[in-house]
Short mmCIF file of N, CA, C and O in Angstrom, two decimals:
data_model
loop_
_atom_site.label_atom_id
_atom_site.label_comp_id
_atom_site.label_asym_id
_atom_site.label_seq_id
_atom_site.Cartn_x
_atom_site.Cartn_y
_atom_site.Cartn_z
N MET A 1 -227.79 -220.85 97.87
CA MET A 1 -226.75 -219.95 97.93
C MET A 1 -226.63 -219.06 96.74
O MET A 1 -226.66 -219.42 95.58
N ASP A 2 -226.62 -217.73 97.00
CA ASP A 2 -226.67 -216.73 95.87
C ASP A 2 -225.16 -216.67 95.30
O ASP A 2 -224.24 -216.89 95.95
N GLU A 3 -225.29 -216.23 94.01
CA GLU A 3 -223.97 -216.06 93.35
C GLU A 3 -223.28 -214.82 93.96
O GLU A 3 -223.86 -213.84 94.22
N PRO A 4 -221.92 -214.75 94.08
CA PRO A 4 -221.21 -213.66 94.65
C PRO A 4 -221.33 -212.43 93.69
O PRO A 4 -221.45 -212.65 92.44
N SER A 5 -221.37 -211.22 94.13
CA SER A 5 -221.42 -210.08 93.33
C SER A 5 -219.89 -210.08 92.65
O SER A 5 -218.97 -210.75 93.00
N SER A 6 -219.81 -209.12 91.70
CA SER A 6 -218.50 -209.08 90.89
C SER A 6 -217.45 -208.59 91.86
O SER A 6 -216.27 -209.26 91.71
N GLU A 7 -217.71 -207.82 92.86
CA GLU A 7 -216.68 -207.48 93.69
C GLU A 7 -216.25 -208.63 94.72
O GLU A 7 -215.09 -208.83 95.00
N GLU A 8 -217.27 -209.32 95.19
CA GLU A 8 -216.97 -210.55 96.02
C GLU A 8 -216.27 -211.54 95.28
O GLU A 8 -215.43 -212.15 95.77
N ALA A 9 -216.60 -211.68 93.94
CA ALA A 9 -215.90 -212.73 93.17
C ALA A 9 -214.44 -212.25 92.97
O ALA A 9 -213.62 -213.24 93.03
N LEU A 10 -214.13 -211.07 92.78
CA LEU A 10 -212.79 -210.68 92.64
C LEU A 10 -212.02 -210.81 94.08
O LEU A 10 -210.90 -211.23 94.06
N ASP A 11 -212.69 -210.59 95.10
CA ASP A 11 -212.07 -210.90 96.45
C ASP A 11 -211.81 -212.35 96.55
O ASP A 11 -210.78 -212.69 97.07
N LEU A 12 -212.80 -213.23 96.19
CA LEU A 12 -212.55 -214.63 96.24
C LEU A 12 -211.38 -215.12 95.34
O LEU A 12 -210.66 -215.98 95.76
N GLU A 13 -211.35 -214.53 94.16
CA GLU A 13 -210.18 -214.88 93.26
C GLU A 13 -208.80 -214.63 93.95
O GLU A 13 -207.92 -215.43 93.95
N ARG A 14 -208.71 -213.39 94.61
CA ARG A 14 -207.56 -212.91 95.24
C ARG A 14 -207.10 -214.00 96.37
O ARG A 14 -206.05 -214.31 96.52
N LEU A 15 -208.20 -214.23 97.13
CA LEU A 15 -208.05 -215.16 98.32
C LEU A 15 -207.65 -216.50 97.87
O LEU A 15 -206.65 -217.13 98.51
N ALA A 16 -208.24 -217.00 96.83
CA ALA A 16 -207.84 -218.33 96.25
C ALA A 16 -206.41 -218.41 95.87
O ALA A 16 -205.66 -219.40 96.21
N LYS A 17 -205.93 -217.40 95.17
CA LYS A 17 -204.63 -217.31 94.65
C LYS A 17 -203.63 -217.25 95.88
O LYS A 17 -202.57 -217.98 95.94
N SER A 18 -203.90 -216.38 96.83
CA SER A 18 -203.08 -216.26 98.06
C SER A 18 -202.98 -217.58 98.80
O SER A 18 -201.89 -218.02 99.16
N MET A 19 -204.22 -218.27 98.89
CA MET A 19 -204.21 -219.44 99.78
C MET A 19 -203.41 -220.44 99.06
O MET A 19 -202.50 -221.22 99.62
N VAL A 20 -203.57 -220.60 97.70
CA VAL A 20 -202.75 -221.73 96.96
C VAL A 20 -201.35 -221.50 97.05
O VAL A 20 -200.56 -222.37 97.19
N GLU A 21 -200.92 -220.18 96.82
CA GLU A 21 -199.50 -219.86 96.78
C GLU A 21 -198.93 -220.13 98.19
O GLU A 21 -197.76 -220.79 98.25
N LEU A 22 -199.54 -219.69 99.18
CA LEU A 22 -198.97 -219.89 100.59
C LEU A 22 -199.20 -221.30 101.11
O LEU A 22 -198.24 -221.76 101.80
N CYS A 23 -200.24 -221.98 100.74
CA CYS A 23 -200.53 -223.26 101.30
C CYS A 23 -200.21 -224.54 100.51
O CYS A 23 -200.14 -225.64 101.05
N VAL A 24 -200.02 -224.33 99.24
CA VAL A 24 -199.73 -225.46 98.35
C VAL A 24 -198.40 -225.25 97.62
O VAL A 24 -197.46 -226.10 97.72
N ARG A 25 -198.30 -224.21 96.88
CA ARG A 25 -197.07 -223.93 96.04
C ARG A 25 -195.86 -223.93 96.89
O ARG A 25 -194.83 -224.43 96.49
N ASN A 26 -195.87 -223.08 97.88
CA ASN A 26 -194.68 -222.87 98.67
C ASN A 26 -194.52 -223.93 99.85
O ASN A 26 -194.44 -223.58 101.05
N THR A 27 -194.52 -225.15 99.37
CA THR A 27 -194.30 -226.24 100.40
C THR A 27 -193.28 -227.26 99.86
O THR A 27 -192.56 -226.88 98.97
N VAL A 28 -193.19 -228.37 100.44
CA VAL A 28 -192.23 -229.38 99.93
C VAL A 28 -192.54 -229.69 98.51
O VAL A 28 -191.60 -230.33 97.87
N LEU A 29 -193.63 -229.42 98.00
CA LEU A 29 -193.93 -229.54 96.59
C LEU A 29 -192.90 -228.90 95.69
O LEU A 29 -192.46 -229.45 94.73
N GLU A 30 -192.37 -227.75 96.09
CA GLU A 30 -191.29 -227.07 95.32
C GLU A 30 -190.07 -228.08 95.32
O GLU A 30 -189.40 -228.13 94.24
N ASP A 31 -189.68 -228.77 96.46
CA ASP A 31 -188.60 -229.74 96.42
C ASP A 31 -188.79 -230.80 95.41
O ASP A 31 -187.89 -231.26 94.68
N TYR A 32 -190.09 -231.28 95.31
CA TYR A 32 -190.32 -232.42 94.41
C TYR A 32 -190.31 -231.93 93.08
O TYR A 32 -189.90 -232.71 92.11
N HIS A 33 -190.63 -230.68 92.71
CA HIS A 33 -190.55 -230.09 91.45
C HIS A 33 -189.14 -229.79 91.00
O HIS A 33 -188.99 -229.68 89.74
N ALA A 34 -188.34 -229.58 91.82
CA ALA A 34 -186.91 -229.27 91.56
C ALA A 34 -186.18 -230.39 90.88
O ALA A 34 -186.56 -231.62 90.93
N GLY A 35 -185.20 -230.12 90.04
CA GLY A 35 -184.44 -231.09 89.42
C GLY A 35 -184.66 -231.14 87.97
O GLY A 35 -185.40 -230.22 87.36
N ARG A 36 -184.21 -232.09 87.25
CA ARG A 36 -184.29 -232.23 85.85
C ARG A 36 -185.61 -233.06 85.43
O ARG A 36 -185.97 -233.89 86.20
N PHE A 37 -186.16 -232.56 84.39
CA PHE A 37 -187.36 -233.26 83.77
C PHE A 37 -186.97 -233.77 82.42
O PHE A 37 -186.24 -233.08 81.69
N PRO A 38 -187.44 -234.95 82.13
CA PRO A 38 -186.97 -235.62 80.85
C PRO A 38 -187.54 -234.82 79.64
O PRO A 38 -188.57 -234.29 79.69
N ARG A 39 -186.89 -234.89 78.60
CA ARG A 39 -187.30 -234.43 77.25
C ARG A 39 -187.71 -235.54 76.42
O ARG A 39 -187.25 -236.75 76.55
N SER A 40 -188.81 -235.33 75.66
CA SER A 40 -189.30 -236.32 74.84
C SER A 40 -189.22 -235.87 73.32
O SER A 40 -189.79 -234.86 73.00
N ARG A 41 -188.53 -236.65 72.57
CA ARG A 41 -188.44 -236.19 71.14
C ARG A 41 -189.75 -236.69 70.44
O ARG A 41 -190.25 -236.03 69.56
N ALA A 42 -190.40 -237.55 70.98
CA ALA A 42 -191.78 -238.09 70.37
C ALA A 42 -192.79 -237.05 70.85
O ALA A 42 -193.83 -237.03 70.18
N GLY A 43 -192.62 -236.38 71.95
CA GLY A 43 -193.59 -235.39 72.40
C GLY A 43 -194.57 -235.96 73.34
O GLY A 43 -195.29 -235.23 74.01
N ASP A 44 -194.77 -237.24 73.33
CA ASP A 44 -195.80 -237.85 74.25
C ASP A 44 -195.10 -238.69 75.33
O ASP A 44 -195.92 -239.47 76.04
N TYR A 45 -193.88 -238.66 75.50
CA TYR A 45 -193.03 -239.31 76.42
C TYR A 45 -193.05 -240.94 76.19
O TYR A 45 -192.63 -241.68 77.04
N SER A 46 -193.54 -241.38 75.05
CA SER A 46 -193.52 -242.80 74.86
C SER A 46 -192.08 -243.37 74.54
O SER A 46 -191.72 -244.33 74.66
N ASP A 47 -191.11 -242.31 74.29
CA ASP A 47 -189.68 -242.70 74.12
C ASP A 47 -188.90 -242.48 75.40
O ASP A 47 -187.66 -242.53 75.46
N VAL A 48 -189.51 -242.24 76.54
CA VAL A 48 -188.90 -242.01 77.78
C VAL A 48 -189.07 -243.24 78.74
O VAL A 48 -190.21 -243.71 78.99
N ARG A 49 -187.95 -243.72 79.25
CA ARG A 49 -188.01 -244.81 80.22
C ARG A 49 -187.22 -244.55 81.37
O ARG A 49 -186.05 -243.91 81.28
N VAL A 50 -187.53 -245.12 82.51
CA VAL A 50 -186.70 -244.87 83.74
C VAL A 50 -186.02 -246.22 83.95
O VAL A 50 -186.85 -247.30 84.07
N VAL A 51 -184.80 -246.32 84.18
CA VAL A 51 -184.04 -247.59 84.35
C VAL A 51 -183.92 -247.74 85.88
O VAL A 51 -183.45 -246.98 86.61
N THR A 52 -184.33 -248.92 86.38
CA THR A 52 -184.29 -249.22 87.85
C THR A 52 -183.62 -250.55 87.94
O THR A 52 -183.53 -251.26 86.96
N PRO A 53 -183.16 -250.98 89.08
CA PRO A 53 -182.49 -252.28 89.29
C PRO A 53 -183.48 -253.40 88.97
O PRO A 53 -183.11 -254.57 88.67
N ASP A 54 -184.75 -253.11 89.08
CA ASP A 54 -185.81 -254.12 88.67
C ASP A 54 -186.23 -254.13 87.22
O ASP A 54 -187.20 -254.79 86.73
N GLY A 55 -185.64 -253.28 86.40
CA GLY A 55 -186.06 -253.09 84.97
C GLY A 55 -186.51 -251.65 84.67
O GLY A 55 -186.47 -250.79 85.49
N GLU A 56 -186.89 -251.60 83.36
CA GLU A 56 -187.33 -250.27 82.93
C GLU A 56 -188.73 -249.95 83.22
O GLU A 56 -189.54 -251.06 83.28
N ILE A 57 -189.12 -248.72 83.41
CA ILE A 57 -190.40 -248.41 83.61
C ILE A 57 -190.77 -247.26 82.64
O ILE A 57 -190.08 -246.23 82.50
N PRO A 58 -191.78 -247.55 81.73
CA PRO A 58 -192.21 -246.46 80.71
C PRO A 58 -192.75 -245.33 81.53
O PRO A 58 -193.31 -245.35 82.63
N TRP A 59 -192.40 -244.07 80.99
CA TRP A 59 -192.61 -242.82 81.68
C TRP A 59 -194.17 -242.80 82.02
O TRP A 59 -194.53 -242.33 83.10
N ARG A 60 -195.04 -243.17 81.13
CA ARG A 60 -196.48 -243.00 81.43
C ARG A 60 -196.85 -243.97 82.61
O ARG A 60 -197.87 -243.72 83.12
N ASP A 61 -196.12 -245.00 82.85
CA ASP A 61 -196.51 -245.88 83.90
C ASP A 61 -195.84 -245.52 85.28
O ASP A 61 -196.05 -246.10 86.33
N LEU A 62 -194.87 -244.48 85.17
CA LEU A 62 -194.11 -244.07 86.36
C LEU A 62 -194.91 -243.24 87.33
O LEU A 62 -195.51 -242.24 86.82
N SER A 63 -194.93 -243.58 88.58
CA SER A 63 -195.42 -242.72 89.61
C SER A 63 -194.44 -241.63 89.86
O SER A 63 -193.32 -241.92 90.05
N ARG A 64 -194.82 -240.34 89.79
CA ARG A 64 -193.78 -239.31 89.96
C ARG A 64 -193.80 -238.69 91.38
O ARG A 64 -192.96 -237.84 91.67
N ILE A 65 -194.51 -239.36 92.26
CA ILE A 65 -194.44 -239.01 93.63
C ILE A 65 -194.62 -240.24 94.39
O ILE A 65 -195.58 -240.94 94.23
N SER A 66 -193.76 -240.45 95.42
CA SER A 66 -193.91 -241.70 96.31
C SER A 66 -195.08 -241.46 97.27
O SER A 66 -195.52 -240.34 97.65
N ASP A 67 -195.51 -242.65 97.92
CA ASP A 67 -196.52 -242.57 99.00
C ASP A 67 -195.96 -241.72 100.20
O ASP A 67 -196.69 -240.88 100.71
N ASP A 68 -194.60 -241.86 100.52
CA ASP A 68 -194.14 -241.06 101.68
C ASP A 68 -194.17 -239.57 101.24
O ASP A 68 -194.46 -238.66 102.15
N GLU A 69 -193.81 -239.23 100.00
CA GLU A 69 -193.83 -237.95 99.58
C GLU A 69 -195.22 -237.30 99.60
O GLU A 69 -195.50 -236.10 100.06
N MET A 70 -196.17 -238.01 99.02
CA MET A 70 -197.58 -237.60 99.08
C MET A 70 -198.10 -237.34 100.46
O MET A 70 -198.74 -236.42 100.75
N LYS A 71 -197.70 -238.35 101.43
CA LYS A 71 -198.14 -238.01 102.78
C LYS A 71 -197.53 -236.82 103.33
O LYS A 71 -198.31 -235.94 103.97
N ALA A 72 -196.27 -236.66 103.14
CA ALA A 72 -195.68 -235.34 103.65
C ALA A 72 -196.28 -234.12 103.10
O ALA A 72 -196.56 -233.10 103.80
N LEU A 73 -196.63 -234.16 101.77
CA LEU A 73 -197.19 -232.99 101.14
C LEU A 73 -198.59 -232.74 101.73
O LEU A 73 -198.91 -231.62 102.08
N MET A 74 -199.38 -233.77 101.89
CA MET A 74 -200.76 -233.63 102.34
C MET A 74 -200.76 -233.09 103.78
O MET A 74 -201.54 -232.23 104.20
N ILE A 75 -199.81 -233.64 104.66
CA ILE A 75 -199.70 -233.07 105.99
C ILE A 75 -199.35 -231.66 105.99
O ILE A 75 -200.02 -230.86 106.80
N GLU A 76 -198.46 -231.22 105.23
CA GLU A 76 -198.00 -229.87 105.16
C GLU A 76 -199.13 -228.94 104.62
O GLU A 76 -199.42 -227.90 105.19
N VAL A 77 -199.78 -229.39 103.65
CA VAL A 77 -200.91 -228.55 102.97
C VAL A 77 -202.03 -228.50 104.04
O VAL A 77 -202.58 -227.32 104.14
N VAL A 78 -202.48 -229.57 104.66
CA VAL A 78 -203.50 -229.42 105.68
C VAL A 78 -203.13 -228.47 106.75
O VAL A 78 -203.88 -227.60 107.18
N ASP A 79 -201.96 -228.59 107.27
CA ASP A 79 -201.49 -227.64 108.32
C ASP A 79 -201.43 -226.17 107.90
O ASP A 79 -201.84 -225.32 108.59
N ARG A 80 -201.04 -225.88 106.62
CA ARG A 80 -200.98 -224.65 106.11
C ARG A 80 -202.46 -224.04 105.90
O ARG A 80 -202.67 -222.83 106.21
N VAL A 81 -203.22 -224.87 105.35
CA VAL A 81 -204.64 -224.41 105.15
C VAL A 81 -205.26 -224.12 106.53
O VAL A 81 -205.98 -223.11 106.63
N PHE A 82 -204.98 -224.90 107.47
CA PHE A 82 -205.59 -224.77 108.78
C PHE A 82 -205.15 -223.41 109.30
O PHE A 82 -205.85 -222.64 109.85
N THR A 83 -203.75 -223.23 109.18
CA THR A 83 -203.15 -221.98 109.69
C THR A 83 -203.81 -220.73 108.93
O THR A 83 -204.21 -219.67 109.57
N TYR A 84 -203.98 -220.88 107.62
CA TYR A 84 -204.47 -219.79 106.80
C TYR A 84 -205.88 -219.53 107.29
O TYR A 84 -206.27 -218.29 107.41
N LEU A 85 -206.71 -220.55 107.39
CA LEU A 85 -208.10 -220.33 107.80
C LEU A 85 -208.29 -219.80 109.25
O LEU A 85 -209.25 -219.12 109.57
N THR A 86 -207.23 -220.02 110.06
CA THR A 86 -207.30 -219.47 111.35
C THR A 86 -206.98 -217.98 111.41
O THR A 86 -207.36 -217.33 112.18
N TYR A 87 -206.17 -217.61 110.51
CA TYR A 87 -205.70 -216.15 110.41
C TYR A 87 -206.02 -215.55 108.97
O TYR A 87 -205.09 -214.99 108.33
N PRO A 88 -207.23 -215.67 108.50
CA PRO A 88 -207.49 -215.16 107.14
C PRO A 88 -207.33 -213.76 106.83
O PRO A 88 -206.91 -213.28 105.77
N GLU A 89 -207.57 -212.90 107.89
CA GLU A 89 -207.36 -211.46 107.71
C GLU A 89 -205.92 -211.03 107.46
O GLU A 89 -205.56 -210.18 106.74
N ILE A 90 -204.96 -211.73 108.13
CA ILE A 90 -203.57 -211.48 108.07
C ILE A 90 -202.98 -212.15 106.75
O ILE A 90 -202.38 -211.48 105.95
N LEU A 91 -203.18 -213.35 106.56
CA LEU A 91 -202.55 -214.15 105.51
C LEU A 91 -203.38 -213.79 104.05
O LEU A 91 -202.68 -213.82 103.09
N GLY A 92 -204.61 -213.54 104.15
CA GLY A 92 -205.34 -213.28 102.92
C GLY A 92 -204.90 -211.87 102.27
O GLY A 92 -205.27 -211.60 101.12
N ALA A 93 -204.21 -211.06 103.14
CA ALA A 93 -203.77 -209.72 102.63
C ALA A 93 -202.47 -209.88 101.79
O ALA A 93 -202.11 -208.91 101.28
N ILE A 94 -201.91 -211.14 101.79
CA ILE A 94 -200.64 -211.34 101.04
C ILE A 94 -201.04 -211.72 99.67
O ILE A 94 -201.69 -212.67 99.44
N PRO A 95 -200.69 -210.88 98.65
CA PRO A 95 -201.08 -211.12 97.29
C PRO A 95 -200.43 -212.42 96.82
O PRO A 95 -199.22 -212.75 97.15
N GLY A 96 -201.14 -213.16 96.11
CA GLY A 96 -200.47 -214.40 95.53
C GLY A 96 -200.86 -214.63 94.07
O GLY A 96 -201.82 -214.13 93.57
N GLY A 97 -200.02 -215.36 93.42
CA GLY A 97 -200.34 -215.76 91.99
C GLY A 97 -200.66 -214.55 91.02
O GLY A 97 -201.59 -214.75 90.25
N ARG A 98 -199.87 -213.48 91.20
CA ARG A 98 -200.30 -212.24 90.33
C ARG A 98 -200.24 -212.59 88.86
O ARG A 98 -201.07 -211.94 88.21
N LEU A 99 -199.36 -213.38 88.47
CA LEU A 99 -199.32 -213.73 87.10
C LEU A 99 -200.00 -214.98 86.65
O LEU A 99 -199.96 -215.33 85.46
N TRP A 100 -200.83 -215.52 87.55
CA TRP A 100 -201.50 -216.70 87.23
C TRP A 100 -202.77 -216.39 86.54
O TRP A 100 -203.31 -215.30 86.62
N ASP A 101 -203.36 -217.32 85.74
CA ASP A 101 -204.71 -217.17 85.14
C ASP A 101 -205.73 -216.93 86.37
O ASP A 101 -205.55 -217.32 87.42
N ARG A 102 -206.82 -216.27 85.86
CA ARG A 102 -207.93 -216.05 86.88
C ARG A 102 -208.64 -217.46 87.14
O ARG A 102 -208.66 -218.32 86.24
N PRO A 103 -208.84 -217.67 88.37
CA PRO A 103 -209.41 -218.91 88.79
C PRO A 103 -210.89 -218.98 88.15
O PRO A 103 -211.50 -218.05 88.01
N LYS A 104 -211.32 -220.33 88.13
CA LYS A 104 -212.70 -220.49 87.79
C LYS A 104 -213.25 -221.63 88.48
O LYS A 104 -212.48 -222.38 89.27
N LEU A 105 -214.51 -221.79 88.65
CA LEU A 105 -215.09 -222.89 89.33
C LEU A 105 -214.82 -224.14 88.74
O LEU A 105 -214.95 -224.36 87.56
N ASP A 106 -214.41 -225.23 89.62
CA ASP A 106 -214.02 -226.45 89.00
C ASP A 106 -215.33 -227.29 88.85
O ASP A 106 -216.17 -227.40 89.73
N GLU A 107 -215.51 -227.76 87.60
CA GLU A 107 -216.70 -228.32 87.21
C GLU A 107 -216.93 -229.68 88.02
O GLU A 107 -218.10 -229.92 88.48
N ALA A 108 -215.93 -230.43 88.24
CA ALA A 108 -216.12 -231.71 89.01
C ALA A 108 -216.58 -231.36 90.43
O ALA A 108 -217.46 -232.07 90.94
N LEU A 109 -216.00 -230.39 91.09
CA LEU A 109 -216.39 -230.02 92.35
C LEU A 109 -217.71 -229.35 92.43
O LEU A 109 -218.42 -229.60 93.33
N MET A 110 -218.10 -228.62 91.35
CA MET A 110 -219.47 -228.03 91.26
C MET A 110 -220.55 -229.14 91.16
O MET A 110 -221.60 -228.90 91.68
N LYS A 111 -220.33 -230.24 90.63
CA LYS A 111 -221.22 -231.32 90.59
C LYS A 111 -221.47 -231.76 92.02
O LYS A 111 -222.70 -232.05 92.41
N THR A 112 -220.54 -231.76 92.91
CA THR A 112 -220.73 -232.06 94.34
C THR A 112 -221.56 -230.95 94.99
O THR A 112 -222.47 -231.27 95.75
N VAL A 113 -221.24 -229.79 94.72
CA VAL A 113 -221.98 -228.62 95.19
C VAL A 113 -223.53 -228.78 94.82
O VAL A 113 -224.34 -228.64 95.67
N ARG A 114 -223.69 -229.00 93.59
CA ARG A 114 -225.13 -228.99 93.02
C ARG A 114 -225.79 -230.22 93.70
O ARG A 114 -227.00 -230.14 94.12
N ARG A 115 -225.09 -231.36 93.90
CA ARG A 115 -225.68 -232.47 94.52
C ARG A 115 -226.08 -232.27 95.93
O ARG A 115 -227.19 -232.65 96.48
N ARG A 116 -225.11 -231.55 96.60
CA ARG A 116 -225.25 -231.29 98.08
C ARG A 116 -226.46 -230.21 98.17
O ARG A 116 -227.26 -230.32 99.13
N GLN A 117 -226.44 -229.24 97.28
CA GLN A 117 -227.52 -228.29 97.39
C GLN A 117 -228.89 -228.97 97.23
O GLN A 117 -229.86 -228.61 97.79
N GLY A 118 -228.88 -229.90 96.23
CA GLY A 118 -230.17 -230.64 96.05
C GLY A 118 -230.54 -231.52 97.15
O GLY A 118 -231.77 -231.57 97.53
N GLN A 119 -229.66 -232.10 97.84
CA GLN A 119 -229.95 -232.89 98.99
C GLN A 119 -230.51 -231.92 100.16
O GLN A 119 -231.35 -232.31 100.85
N ALA A 120 -229.89 -230.80 100.26
CA ALA A 120 -230.23 -229.88 101.32
C ALA A 120 -231.68 -229.36 101.09
O ALA A 120 -232.50 -229.09 102.01
N ALA A 121 -232.05 -229.19 99.81
CA ALA A 121 -233.36 -228.60 99.43
C ALA A 121 -234.44 -229.68 99.40
O ALA A 121 -235.63 -229.36 99.54
N ALA A 122 -234.08 -230.92 99.30
CA ALA A 122 -235.00 -232.05 99.19
C ALA A 122 -235.67 -232.22 100.61
O ALA A 122 -234.97 -232.31 101.57
N PRO A 123 -237.00 -232.34 100.63
CA PRO A 123 -237.70 -232.58 101.98
C PRO A 123 -237.38 -233.94 102.39
O PRO A 123 -237.32 -234.83 101.62
N SER A 124 -237.18 -234.04 103.66
CA SER A 124 -236.97 -235.41 104.19
C SER A 124 -238.39 -236.07 104.55
O SER A 124 -239.29 -235.39 104.98
N SER A 125 -238.43 -237.36 104.20
CA SER A 125 -239.63 -237.98 104.47
C SER A 125 -239.54 -238.75 105.83
O SER A 125 -238.54 -239.48 105.99
N ILE A 126 -240.44 -238.71 106.58
CA ILE A 126 -240.51 -239.47 107.81
C ILE A 126 -241.66 -240.34 107.84
O ILE A 126 -242.80 -240.02 107.66
N ASP A 127 -241.43 -241.67 107.95
CA ASP A 127 -242.45 -242.71 107.89
C ASP A 127 -242.91 -243.03 109.31
O ASP A 127 -242.32 -243.07 110.22
#
């Protein structure tokens, strides 16, 4: 696969920001993000604990999203991405993340891309 031209890359950046804002940011994730967040005088949250009926939980050990919340988020994101991909001409025209940093290729995901490209290019052997 060839690298995109600079114009194509800018289009992909705009599309990525639009997709993320419409399909991820503006979801139930906003509800999970709402509310108060603890302050840490130590700076590393080692001084923050959550008190529960079963005892204290250090902040670093605390899950910040429940299994039910994660399931609801993933269902909503998949449905929104599916809708976005079904109507990219309409939804892709909605600008998103104007003040966000420019996106870059994710190195961990690029390892998968390179591995898959290598598998596709490797000749198959038939015995």
